[in-house]
Short mmCIF file of C-alpha atoms in Angstrom, two decimals:
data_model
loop_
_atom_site.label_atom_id
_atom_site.label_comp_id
_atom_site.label_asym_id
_atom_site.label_seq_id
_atom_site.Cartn_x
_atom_site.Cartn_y
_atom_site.Cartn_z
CA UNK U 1 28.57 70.21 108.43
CA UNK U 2 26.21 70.53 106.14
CA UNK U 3 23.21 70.91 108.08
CA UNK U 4 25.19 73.71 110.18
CA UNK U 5 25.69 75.60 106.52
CA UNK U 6 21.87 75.43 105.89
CA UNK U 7 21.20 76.45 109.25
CA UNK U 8 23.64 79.55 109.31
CA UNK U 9 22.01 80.81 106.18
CA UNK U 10 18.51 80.36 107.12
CA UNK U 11 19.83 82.86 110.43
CA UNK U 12 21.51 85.07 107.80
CA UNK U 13 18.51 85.34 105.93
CA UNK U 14 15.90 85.72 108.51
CA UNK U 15 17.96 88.58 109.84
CA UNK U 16 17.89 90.39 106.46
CA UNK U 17 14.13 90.02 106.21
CA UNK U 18 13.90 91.64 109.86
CA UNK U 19 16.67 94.30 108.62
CA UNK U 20 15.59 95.12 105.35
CA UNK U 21 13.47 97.98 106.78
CA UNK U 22 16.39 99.80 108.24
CA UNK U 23 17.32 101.38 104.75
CA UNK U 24 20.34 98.97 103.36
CA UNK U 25 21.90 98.25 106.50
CA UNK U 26 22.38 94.21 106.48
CA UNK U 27 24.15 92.33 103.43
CA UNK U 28 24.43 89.29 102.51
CA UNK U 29 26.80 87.70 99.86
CA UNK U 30 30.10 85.52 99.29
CA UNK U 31 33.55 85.34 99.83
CA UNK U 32 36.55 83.43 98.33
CA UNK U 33 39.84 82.92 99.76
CA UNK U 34 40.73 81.79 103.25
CA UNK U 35 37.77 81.29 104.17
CA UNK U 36 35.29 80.83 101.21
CA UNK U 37 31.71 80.90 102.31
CA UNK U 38 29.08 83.84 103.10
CA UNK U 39 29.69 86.90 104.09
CA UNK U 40 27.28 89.63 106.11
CA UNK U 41 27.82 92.94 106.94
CA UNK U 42 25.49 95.10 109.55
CA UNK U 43 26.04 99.20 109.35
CA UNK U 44 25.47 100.21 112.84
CA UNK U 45 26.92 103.96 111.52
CA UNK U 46 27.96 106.13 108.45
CA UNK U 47 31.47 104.45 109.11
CA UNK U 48 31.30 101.50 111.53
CA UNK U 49 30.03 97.82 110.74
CA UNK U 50 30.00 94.55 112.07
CA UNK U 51 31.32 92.13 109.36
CA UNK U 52 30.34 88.07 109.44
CA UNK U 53 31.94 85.44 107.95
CA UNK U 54 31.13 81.69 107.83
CA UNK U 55 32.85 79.43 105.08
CA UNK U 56 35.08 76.50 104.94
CA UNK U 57 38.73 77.29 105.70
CA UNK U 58 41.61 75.38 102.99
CA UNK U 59 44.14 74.91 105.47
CA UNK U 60 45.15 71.42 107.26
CA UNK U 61 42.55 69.00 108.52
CA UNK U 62 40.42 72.56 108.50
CA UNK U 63 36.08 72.23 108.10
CA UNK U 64 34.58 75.60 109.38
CA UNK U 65 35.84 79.04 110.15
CA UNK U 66 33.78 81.41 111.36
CA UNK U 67 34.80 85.02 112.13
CA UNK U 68 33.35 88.26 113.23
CA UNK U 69 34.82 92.19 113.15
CA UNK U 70 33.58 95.56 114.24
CA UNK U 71 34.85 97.86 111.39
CA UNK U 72 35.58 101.52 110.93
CA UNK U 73 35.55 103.07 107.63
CA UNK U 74 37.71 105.89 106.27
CA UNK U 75 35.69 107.41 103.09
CA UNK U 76 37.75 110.26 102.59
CA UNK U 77 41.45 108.79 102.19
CA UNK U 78 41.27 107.96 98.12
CA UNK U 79 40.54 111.46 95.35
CA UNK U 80 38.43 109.45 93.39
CA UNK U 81 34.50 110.30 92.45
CA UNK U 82 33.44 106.55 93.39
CA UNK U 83 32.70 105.55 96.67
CA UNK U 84 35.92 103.43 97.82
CA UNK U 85 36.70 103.14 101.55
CA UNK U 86 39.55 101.86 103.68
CA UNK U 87 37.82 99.61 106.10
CA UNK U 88 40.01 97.88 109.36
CA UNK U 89 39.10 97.03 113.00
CA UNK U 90 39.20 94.43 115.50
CA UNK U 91 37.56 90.61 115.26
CA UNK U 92 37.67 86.84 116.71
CA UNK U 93 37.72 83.75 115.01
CA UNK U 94 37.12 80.31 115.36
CA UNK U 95 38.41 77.20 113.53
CA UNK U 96 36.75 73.92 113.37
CA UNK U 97 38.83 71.02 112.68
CA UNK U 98 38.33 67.25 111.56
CA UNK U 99 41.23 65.69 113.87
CA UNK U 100 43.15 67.86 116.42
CA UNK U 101 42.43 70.65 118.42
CA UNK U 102 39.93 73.52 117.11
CA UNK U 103 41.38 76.56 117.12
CA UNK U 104 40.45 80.66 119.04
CA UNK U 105 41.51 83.50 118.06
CA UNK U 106 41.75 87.53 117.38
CA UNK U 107 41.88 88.65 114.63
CA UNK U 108 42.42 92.59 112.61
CA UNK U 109 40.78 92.88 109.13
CA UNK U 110 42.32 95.70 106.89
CA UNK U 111 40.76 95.94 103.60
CA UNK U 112 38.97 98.19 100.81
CA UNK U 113 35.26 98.51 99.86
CA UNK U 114 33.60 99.98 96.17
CA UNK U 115 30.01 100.70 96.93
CA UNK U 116 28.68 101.56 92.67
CA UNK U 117 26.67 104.09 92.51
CA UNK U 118 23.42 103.68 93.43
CA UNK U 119 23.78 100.26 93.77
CA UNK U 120 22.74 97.98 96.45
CA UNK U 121 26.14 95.71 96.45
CA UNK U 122 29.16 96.12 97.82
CA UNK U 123 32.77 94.29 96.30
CA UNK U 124 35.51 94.26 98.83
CA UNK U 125 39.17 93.15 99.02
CA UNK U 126 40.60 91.95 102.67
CA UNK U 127 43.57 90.46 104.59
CA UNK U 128 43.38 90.17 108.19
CA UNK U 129 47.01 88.64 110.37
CA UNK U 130 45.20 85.85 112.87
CA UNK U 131 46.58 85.28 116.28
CA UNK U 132 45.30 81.87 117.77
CA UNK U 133 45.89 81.47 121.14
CA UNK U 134 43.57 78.58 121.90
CA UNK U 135 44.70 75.92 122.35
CA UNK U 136 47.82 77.28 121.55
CA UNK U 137 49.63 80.02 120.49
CA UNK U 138 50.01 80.51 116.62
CA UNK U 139 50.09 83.18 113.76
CA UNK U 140 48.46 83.24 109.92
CA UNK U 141 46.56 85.07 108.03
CA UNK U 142 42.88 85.11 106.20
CA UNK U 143 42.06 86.80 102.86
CA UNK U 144 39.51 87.25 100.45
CA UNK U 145 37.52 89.26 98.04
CA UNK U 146 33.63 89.18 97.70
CA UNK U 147 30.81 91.13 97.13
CA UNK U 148 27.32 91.57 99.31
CA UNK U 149 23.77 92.69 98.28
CA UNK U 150 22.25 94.70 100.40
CA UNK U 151 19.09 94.63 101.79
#
């Protein structure tokens, strides 16, 4: 496991390198809660991301959860002067586990995002209900709160 953790952020970070000259758009950072691990996040728009996760999930005979979401961003919902945004959107997600079945699954992250001003990190609050359907059908829910530097 742990040589799949090393190589996941050796990826992570060879992507930012190669990203870093797009202005910001790739981040890299943690997250703790169901799952605790890294998190990335890759700005393909002014409101729409790809979000990453890769950590080690708390729940029975669990070892690695990894997850992925496309994400649209509402800017304009909160009168405030700092930059918070609603983020939600569609994902999948797949749970490794020590004895039993592993488990697949979709996913729908709903969560909120400060960006400080000028800043290059992000701190973000999410919960996201989990339907498994592989190998059978089940429902939970993930949650978290991290921040990301951006490259």
């Amino acid at each position: 496991m742990k040589n799949t953790i090393i190589k996941s952020i050796f990826v992570m970070l060879l992507i930012s390198s190669i990203s870093s000259a797009q202005s910001n758009v790739f981040g890299l950072g943690i997250i703790v809660g169901q799952p605790t691990g890294i998190s990335a996040k890759y700005w393909t728009s002014s409101s729409t991301a790809f979000d990453f996760g890769l950590g080690y999930s708390f729940e029975n005979n669990s070892r690695m959860h990894i997850h992925a979401d496309y994400l649209f961003h509402s800017k304009d919902l909160f009168n405030t002067s700092e930059n918070i945004a609603l983020y939600y959107g569609p994902g999948a997600r797949l749970k490794l586990v020590d004895k039993g079945d592993s488990r697949l699954g979709f996913r729908f992250d709903v969560g909120l995002v400060w960006v400080p001003r000028n800043s290059p990190i992000d701190v973000f609050l999410e919960i996201a209900p989990l339907l498994d359907i592989i190998p059978e059908t089940d429902f939970s829910f993930n949650g978290g709160i991290g921040v990301r530097y951006f490259f």
